[in-house]
Tab-separated table of C-alpha atoms in Angstrom:
chain	number	residue	atom	x	y	z
A	1	MET	CA	40.120	-80.194	40.723
A	2	ILE	CA	36.847	-79.125	39.331
A	3	LEU	CA	36.846	-78.210	36.001
A	4	ASN	CA	35.393	-74.780	34.675
A	5	SER	CA	32.834	-75.384	31.665
A	6	LYS	CA	33.756	-74.211	28.509
A	7	GLN	CA	31.562	-71.957	26.659
A	8	SER	CA	32.209	-73.784	23.354
A	9	MET	CA	30.935	-77.140	24.595
A	10	PHE	CA	27.638	-77.326	22.767
A	11	THR	CA	26.311	-77.910	19.487
A	12	ILE	CA	23.511	-76.523	17.540
A	13	TRP	CA	22.011	-77.544	14.308
A	14	PHE	CA	19.316	-77.135	11.829
A	15	PRO	CA	18.097	-80.645	10.631
A	16	PRO	CA	18.049	-81.920	6.809
A	17	ASN	CA	15.280	-80.423	5.232
A	18	PHE	CA	14.998	-77.459	7.552
A	19	PHE	CA	15.288	-74.845	4.520
A	20	TYR	CA	12.362	-74.747	1.924
A	21	PRO	CA	12.818	-76.769	-1.299
A	22	SER	CA	12.702	-73.395	-3.456
A	23	ILE	CA	15.635	-71.993	-0.896
A	24	VAL	CA	17.630	-75.076	-1.732
A	25	ARG	CA	17.294	-75.168	-5.396
A	26	LYS	CA	18.203	-71.362	-5.591
A	27	TRP	CA	21.343	-71.314	-3.049
A	28	ALA	CA	22.689	-75.052	-3.144
A	29	PRO	CA	24.812	-74.088	-6.539
A	30	VAL	CA	25.942	-71.020	-4.965
A	31	ILE	CA	27.573	-72.978	-2.029
A	32	LYS	CA	28.695	-75.717	-4.482
A	33	ARG	CA	30.610	-72.813	-6.158
A	34	LEU	CA	32.555	-72.124	-2.949
A	35	LYS	CA	34.303	-75.566	-3.062
A	36	LEU	CA	33.802	-75.823	0.532
A	37	PRO	CA	33.122	-79.422	2.070
A	38	TYR	CA	29.587	-78.983	3.076
A	39	GLU	CA	27.001	-81.316	1.313
A	40	SER	CA	24.042	-79.377	1.959
A	41	ILE	CA	22.632	-75.799	2.564
A	42	GLU	CA	21.988	-77.132	6.232
A	43	ASP	CA	25.630	-77.985	6.673
A	44	PHE	CA	26.729	-74.695	5.415
A	45	PHE	CA	24.484	-72.870	7.669
A	46	ASN	CA	25.298	-74.867	10.627
A	47	ALA	CA	28.935	-74.373	10.006
A	48	SER	CA	28.257	-70.627	10.340
A	49	ILE	CA	26.882	-70.515	13.617
A	50	GLN	CA	28.615	-68.719	16.414
A	51	SER	CA	26.702	-68.512	19.527
A	52	ILE	CA	23.179	-69.003	20.923
A	53	THR	CA	21.666	-67.030	23.881
A	54	MET	CA	19.607	-69.306	26.272
A	55	PRO	CA	17.161	-67.324	28.176
A	56	GLY	CA	17.254	-67.154	31.955
A	57	ILE	CA	14.120	-68.467	34.123
A	58	ASP	CA	12.047	-66.330	36.508
A	59	LEU	CA	10.646	-68.570	38.870
A	60	LYS	CA	7.305	-67.044	40.252
A	61	THR	CA	6.341	-67.564	43.666
A	62	VAL	CA	3.353	-66.817	45.522
A	63	SER	CA	3.209	-65.588	49.315
A	64	GLN	CA	0.927	-65.924	52.050
A	65	GLN	CA	1.109	-64.108	55.493
A	66	GLN	CA	1.602	-66.646	58.342
A	67	SER	CA	1.449	-64.512	61.545
A	68	GLN	CA	4.023	-61.446	61.263
A	69	PHE	CA	6.084	-63.499	58.458
A	70	GLU	CA	5.346	-63.605	54.700
A	71	ILE	CA	6.110	-67.225	53.342
A	72	ALA	CA	6.847	-67.771	49.749
A	73	TYR	CA	5.768	-70.943	48.130
A	74	LYS	CA	6.511	-72.270	44.537
A	75	GLY	CA	4.250	-70.970	41.704
A	76	GLY	CA	1.560	-73.219	40.468
A	77	LYS	CA	2.779	-73.974	36.993
A	78	GLU	CA	5.464	-76.435	35.751
A	79	LEU	CA	8.783	-75.377	34.233
A	80	GLU	CA	7.906	-75.480	30.465
A	81	PRO	CA	4.907	-72.974	30.762
A	82	ILE	CA	6.957	-70.263	32.535
A	83	TYR	CA	10.289	-70.912	30.593
A	84	PRO	CA	10.890	-68.071	28.134
A	85	LYS	CA	10.617	-69.623	24.775
A	86	THR	CA	13.008	-67.252	22.903
A	87	LEU	CA	16.257	-67.850	21.238
A	88	ASP	CA	19.028	-65.597	19.764
A	89	VAL	CA	21.315	-67.626	17.472
A	90	VAL	CA	24.412	-65.596	16.187
A	91	PHE	CA	25.621	-66.476	12.586
A	92	LYS	CA	28.875	-65.134	11.000
A	93	PHE	CA	28.449	-63.671	7.541
A	94	SER	CA	30.166	-65.538	4.804
A	95	GLU	CA	31.337	-64.418	1.461
A	96	GLY	CA	28.869	-62.316	-0.192
A	97	PHE	CA	26.462	-62.295	2.827
A	98	ILE	CA	25.221	-65.630	1.713
A	99	THR	CA	24.318	-66.978	5.178
A	100	TYR	CA	22.267	-63.645	5.751
A	101	TRP	CA	20.637	-63.923	2.218
A	102	ILE	CA	19.695	-67.543	2.865
A	103	ILE	CA	17.789	-66.973	5.933
A	104	PHE	CA	16.381	-63.829	4.547
A	105	GLU	CA	14.707	-65.904	1.875
A	106	GLN	CA	13.784	-68.521	4.282
A	107	ILE	CA	11.856	-65.810	6.361
A	108	GLU	CA	10.421	-64.221	3.282
A	109	GLU	CA	9.072	-67.758	2.074
A	110	TYR	CA	7.854	-68.367	5.691
A	111	MET	CA	5.860	-65.059	5.706
A	112	LYS	CA	3.790	-65.725	2.418
A	113	TYR	CA	0.099	-66.275	3.203
A	114	GLN	CA	-0.204	-69.934	2.985
A	115	GLU	CA	-1.572	-72.619	5.088
A	116	ASP	CA	1.180	-75.093	5.376
A	117	ASN	CA	4.125	-72.829	6.559
A	118	VAL	CA	2.759	-72.213	10.210
A	119	PHE	CA	5.982	-73.579	11.819
A	120	TRP	CA	9.601	-73.974	10.969
A	121	PRO	CA	10.824	-77.532	11.672
A	122	SER	CA	12.646	-78.402	14.903
A	123	MET	CA	16.216	-77.635	15.556
A	124	TYR	CA	18.446	-78.843	18.374
A	125	VAL	CA	21.011	-77.816	20.789
A	126	SER	CA	23.436	-80.334	22.396
A	127	PHE	CA	25.500	-79.709	25.540
A	128	LEU	CA	28.619	-81.895	25.751
A	129	ASP	CA	31.047	-82.984	28.548
A	130	MET	CA	35.004	-82.553	27.973
A	131	HIS	CA	34.968	-85.823	25.953
A	132	GLY	CA	32.382	-84.565	23.453
A	133	PHE	CA	29.483	-86.674	24.672
A	134	GLU	CA	26.177	-85.447	24.729
A	135	LEU	CA	24.888	-84.603	28.360
A	136	VAL	CA	21.638	-82.738	27.543
A	137	VAL	CA	19.822	-81.949	24.273
A	138	PHE	CA	17.268	-79.325	23.799
A	139	GLU	CA	14.772	-80.159	21.016
A	140	PHE	CA	12.958	-76.930	20.024
A	141	ASN	CA	9.580	-77.704	18.386
A	142	LYS	CA	7.130	-75.522	16.260
A	143	ILE	CA	9.663	-72.503	15.727
A	144	VAL	CA	8.530	-69.194	14.640
A	145	PRO	CA	11.096	-66.422	13.533
A	146	THR	CA	10.887	-63.180	15.385
A	147	THR	CA	13.719	-61.010	14.451
A	148	LEU	CA	16.717	-60.690	12.147
A	149	SER	CA	19.084	-58.376	13.186
A	150	SER	CA	20.450	-55.431	10.985
A	151	PHE	CA	24.090	-55.065	9.365
A	152	ASP	CA	26.172	-52.052	7.881
A	153	VAL	CA	28.081	-52.230	4.860
A	154	SER	CA	30.258	-49.433	3.804
A	155	TYR	CA	32.878	-48.479	1.088
A	156	ALA	CA	35.185	-46.929	3.753
A	157	LYS	CA	35.486	-50.071	5.679
A	158	THR	CA	38.537	-52.132	4.086
A	159	ALA	CA	39.862	-54.185	6.971
A	160	ALA	CA	38.605	-57.723	7.179
A	161	ASP	CA	36.650	-57.967	10.213
A	162	PHE	CA	34.565	-60.990	11.576
A	163	ASN	CA	31.043	-59.893	11.522
A	164	THR	CA	27.856	-61.353	12.784
A	165	PHE	CA	24.196	-61.170	12.680
A	166	THR	CA	21.592	-62.516	14.852
A	167	LEU	CA	18.382	-64.471	14.133
A	168	GLY	CA	15.693	-64.233	16.960
A	169	LEU	CA	13.426	-67.265	17.314
A	170	ARG	CA	10.272	-68.335	19.273
A	171	TYR	CA	9.477	-71.750	19.902
A	172	ASN	CA	6.222	-73.243	21.377
A	173	ARG	CA	7.253	-76.384	22.858
A	174	PHE	CA	10.560	-78.159	23.928
A	175	ASN	CA	11.985	-81.793	24.418
A	176	ILE	CA	14.678	-82.175	26.846
A	177	LYS	CA	16.755	-85.484	26.581
A	178	ARG	CA	19.209	-86.324	29.126
A	179	ARG	CA	21.876	-88.665	27.897
A	180	ILE	CA	23.486	-89.609	31.510
A	181	ASP	CA	21.733	-92.901	32.167
A	182	ASP	CA	23.449	-96.098	32.654
A	183	ASP	CA	22.557	-97.102	28.956
A	184	ASN	CA	24.172	-93.805	27.583
A	185	TYR	CA	26.701	-92.699	29.713
A	186	HIS	CA	28.519	-95.110	32.298
A	187	VAL	CA	31.909	-94.715	33.680
A	188	GLU	CA	33.433	-97.700	35.472
A	189	ASN	CA	34.979	-97.362	38.591
A	190	SER	CA	38.627	-98.646	38.745
């Protein structure tokens, strides 16, 4: 029997020191007051991630006429230059919309005219097997935020809903680490 992939067999995480020090100073006490088991803003933020949208790939081809037939060949670029370098990460709102306001301030700090805030730090997405071992890890480098979705608030809405918002990102480079070689992932035949 071939198992179907579970859509939840991934982890995405923003590494330590992802948030600017001014954001950490401001929001760490707020998160500590929640009495939740998170050691840092990054831990709290990573726990609120719901999903990620990985873009599809459009493999361009070139064609050449051979007699009466048009023959297609692979395009002239390797994978990385043609791969759409966008991500949409969906987060759940937390009490008081804390997750939204943290990333809002991160973007606000990023958008200030400074020479040293050119890119956000790298982030990682790991795809796991049924045992929880990493198979493939994407490291996204030189990240630039592109969108932050809107949200609605209303006095008329009293039902407790599970609400989310989306952060759009563009990265400039990526690294793929495959963990399926003999040193990292080996199953003995019995």
